[in-house]
């Protein structure tokens, strides 16, 4: 509970892997799609009914730490950066990045803000990477993720401009 009555984001806390996946799905404007679908995933360390993880798995956004585990111990910078890079159209299979060191490509394309901690990756870092993702160009395109979300009707250009001006 937040004594001030507003939203409690707990930004100083490490996110679980499931929370990181949820953040990505929400960033992409796919929460309604995810929560209304019947998605499956192979991960035994996550509830079989976790629709966010199922959606992300079915859409190639998350691969897990093994074929049957999403992973424990909290979301790492490498996990979240890899998921966001996949959402931007980059692929390990195409040789764009290596999931154990996605920060290299993330830095090159402007996805990794300088103040993000790679070693103590917390919810605030997820928020900073997510914000940077909105202004990052999709692979092979001049459009940013924000542009794509505007074209998909997730939010309007005016809403996007207002949010970016308020930060």
Coordinates of C-alpha atoms in Angstrom, one line a residue:
X1 CA 0.0 0.0 0.0
X2 CA 1.2 3.5 -0.8
X3 CA 0.5 5.9 2.0
X4 CA 0.2 8.8 -0.5
X5 CA -2.6 7.1 -2.3
X6 CA -1.0 7.2 -5.7
X7 CA 0.4 4.4 -7.8
X8 CA 3.2 2.4 -6.2
X9 CA 5.8 1.4 -8.8
X10 CA 8.5 0.1 -6.3
X11 CA 11.2 1.3 -8.7
X12 CA 14.1 0.4 -6.4
X13 CA 13.1 -3.3 -6.3
X14 CA 14.4 -6.0 -8.7
X15 CA 11.7 -7.2 -11.0
X16 CA 10.8 -10.8 -11.3
X17 CA 11.2 -12.3 -14.8
X18 CA 7.4 -12.5 -15.1
X19 CA 7.1 -8.8 -14.2
X20 CA 9.7 -7.9 -16.8
X21 CA 7.7 -9.8 -19.4
X22 CA 4.5 -8.0 -18.3
X23 CA 6.3 -4.6 -18.6
X24 CA 7.4 -5.5 -22.2
X25 CA 3.9 -6.6 -23.2
X26 CA 2.4 -3.4 -21.8
X27 CA 5.1 -1.3 -23.5
X28 CA 4.1 -2.9 -26.8
X29 CA 0.4 -2.0 -26.2
X30 CA -0.5 -5.7 -26.2
X31 CA -1.9 -6.2 -22.7
X32 CA -5.5 -6.6 -23.9
X33 CA -4.4 -9.1 -26.6
X34 CA -2.3 -11.0 -24.1
X35 CA -4.9 -11.2 -21.3
X36 CA -7.7 -12.1 -23.7
X37 CA -5.9 -15.0 -25.4
X38 CA -5.2 -18.6 -24.6
X39 CA -1.4 -18.6 -24.8
X40 CA 0.9 -21.5 -23.8
X41 CA 4.5 -21.6 -22.9
X42 CA 6.9 -24.4 -21.9
X43 CA 8.2 -22.8 -18.7
X44 CA 7.7 -24.9 -15.5
X45 CA 8.9 -22.2 -13.2
X46 CA 6.0 -19.8 -14.2
X47 CA 2.3 -20.4 -13.8
X48 CA 1.0 -22.3 -16.9
X49 CA -1.8 -19.6 -16.9
X50 CA 0.6 -16.6 -17.1
X51 CA -0.9 -15.0 -20.2
X52 CA 1.9 -12.4 -20.5
X53 CA 4.6 -15.0 -20.6
X54 CA 2.5 -17.1 -22.9
X55 CA 2.0 -14.2 -25.3
X56 CA 5.6 -13.2 -25.2
X57 CA 6.7 -16.8 -25.8
X58 CA 4.3 -17.3 -28.7
X59 CA 5.4 -14.1 -30.3
X60 CA 9.1 -14.8 -30.0
X61 CA 9.9 -12.1 -27.5
X62 CA 11.1 -14.4 -24.7
X63 CA 13.1 -17.6 -24.9
X64 CA 13.8 -18.4 -21.3
X65 CA 17.0 -19.5 -19.5
X66 CA 16.4 -23.0 -20.8
X67 CA 13.9 -24.8 -22.9
X68 CA 11.7 -25.3 -19.9
X69 CA 12.5 -22.5 -17.5
X70 CA 12.0 -18.7 -17.8
X71 CA 14.6 -18.3 -15.0
X72 CA 14.7 -17.3 -11.4
X73 CA 16.5 -14.7 -9.4
X74 CA 14.9 -11.7 -11.0
X75 CA 15.1 -10.1 -14.4
X76 CA 18.5 -9.2 -15.6
X77 CA 19.5 -6.4 -17.9
X78 CA 20.5 -9.0 -20.5
X79 CA 17.1 -10.6 -20.4
X80 CA 15.1 -7.4 -20.7
X81 CA 17.4 -5.9 -23.4
X82 CA 17.1 -9.1 -25.4
X83 CA 13.3 -9.0 -25.2
X84 CA 13.2 -5.4 -26.3
X85 CA 15.7 -6.0 -29.1
X86 CA 13.4 -8.8 -30.4
X87 CA 10.4 -6.5 -30.2
X88 CA 12.4 -4.0 -32.4
X89 CA 12.9 -6.7 -35.0
X90 CA 16.4 -7.9 -34.1
X91 CA 17.3 -11.6 -33.8
X92 CA 19.9 -13.8 -32.3
X93 CA 19.3 -16.3 -35.2
X94 CA 20.1 -13.5 -37.7
X95 CA 23.3 -12.7 -35.8
X96 CA 22.1 -9.3 -34.7
X97 CA 23.0 -9.8 -31.1
X98 CA 23.9 -12.4 -28.5
X99 CA 21.5 -12.8 -25.6
X100 CA 24.3 -13.0 -23.1
X101 CA 25.6 -9.6 -24.2
X102 CA 22.8 -7.6 -25.8
X103 CA 24.1 -4.4 -24.3
X104 CA 26.5 -4.1 -27.2
X105 CA 23.8 -3.7 -29.8
X106 CA 21.5 -1.9 -27.4
X107 CA 24.2 0.8 -26.9
X108 CA 24.8 1.1 -30.6
X109 CA 21.2 1.8 -31.4
X110 CA 20.4 4.1 -28.5
X111 CA 18.4 1.6 -26.5
X112 CA 20.6 1.6 -23.4
X113 CA 20.6 4.9 -21.4
X114 CA 23.9 5.6 -19.7
X115 CA 22.4 5.6 -16.2
X116 CA 21.0 2.0 -16.5
X117 CA 22.7 -0.4 -14.1
X118 CA 23.7 -3.6 -15.9
X119 CA 24.8 -5.2 -12.7
X120 CA 22.0 -4.2 -10.3
X121 CA 19.1 -4.1 -12.8
X122 CA 16.0 -2.8 -11.0
X123 CA 12.4 -1.8 -12.0
X124 CA 13.6 1.8 -12.6
X125 CA 16.1 0.5 -15.2
X126 CA 13.3 -1.4 -16.9
X127 CA 11.4 1.9 -17.1
X128 CA 14.4 3.7 -18.5
X129 CA 15.0 1.1 -21.2
X130 CA 11.3 1.0 -22.0
X131 CA 11.3 4.8 -22.5
X132 CA 14.4 4.6 -24.7
X133 CA 12.8 1.9 -26.7
X134 CA 10.0 4.2 -27.8
X135 CA 12.5 6.5 -29.5
X136 CA 14.6 3.6 -31.0
X137 CA 14.3 2.8 -34.7
X138 CA 12.9 -0.6 -35.7
X139 CA 15.5 -2.8 -37.4
X140 CA 15.8 -1.8 -41.1
X141 CA 13.4 1.1 -40.7
X142 CA 13.3 4.8 -40.1
X143 CA 10.3 4.3 -37.9
X144 CA 10.7 4.2 -34.1
X145 CA 8.8 1.9 -31.8
X146 CA 6.8 4.9 -30.8
X147 CA 5.9 5.6 -34.4
X148 CA 4.7 2.0 -34.8
X149 CA 2.6 2.2 -31.7
X150 CA 1.1 5.4 -32.9
X151 CA 0.2 3.8 -36.2
X152 CA -1.3 0.8 -34.4
X153 CA -3.5 3.1 -32.4
X154 CA -1.9 2.3 -29.0
X155 CA -1.7 6.0 -28.3
X156 CA -1.9 9.2 -30.4
X157 CA 1.0 11.4 -31.5
X158 CA -0.4 14.1 -29.2
X159 CA -0.4 11.7 -26.2
X160 CA 3.1 10.6 -27.0
X161 CA 4.4 14.1 -27.5
X162 CA 2.8 15.2 -24.2
X163 CA 4.3 12.3 -22.3
X164 CA 7.7 12.9 -23.7
X165 CA 7.5 16.6 -22.8
X166 CA 6.5 15.8 -19.2
X167 CA 9.4 13.6 -18.4

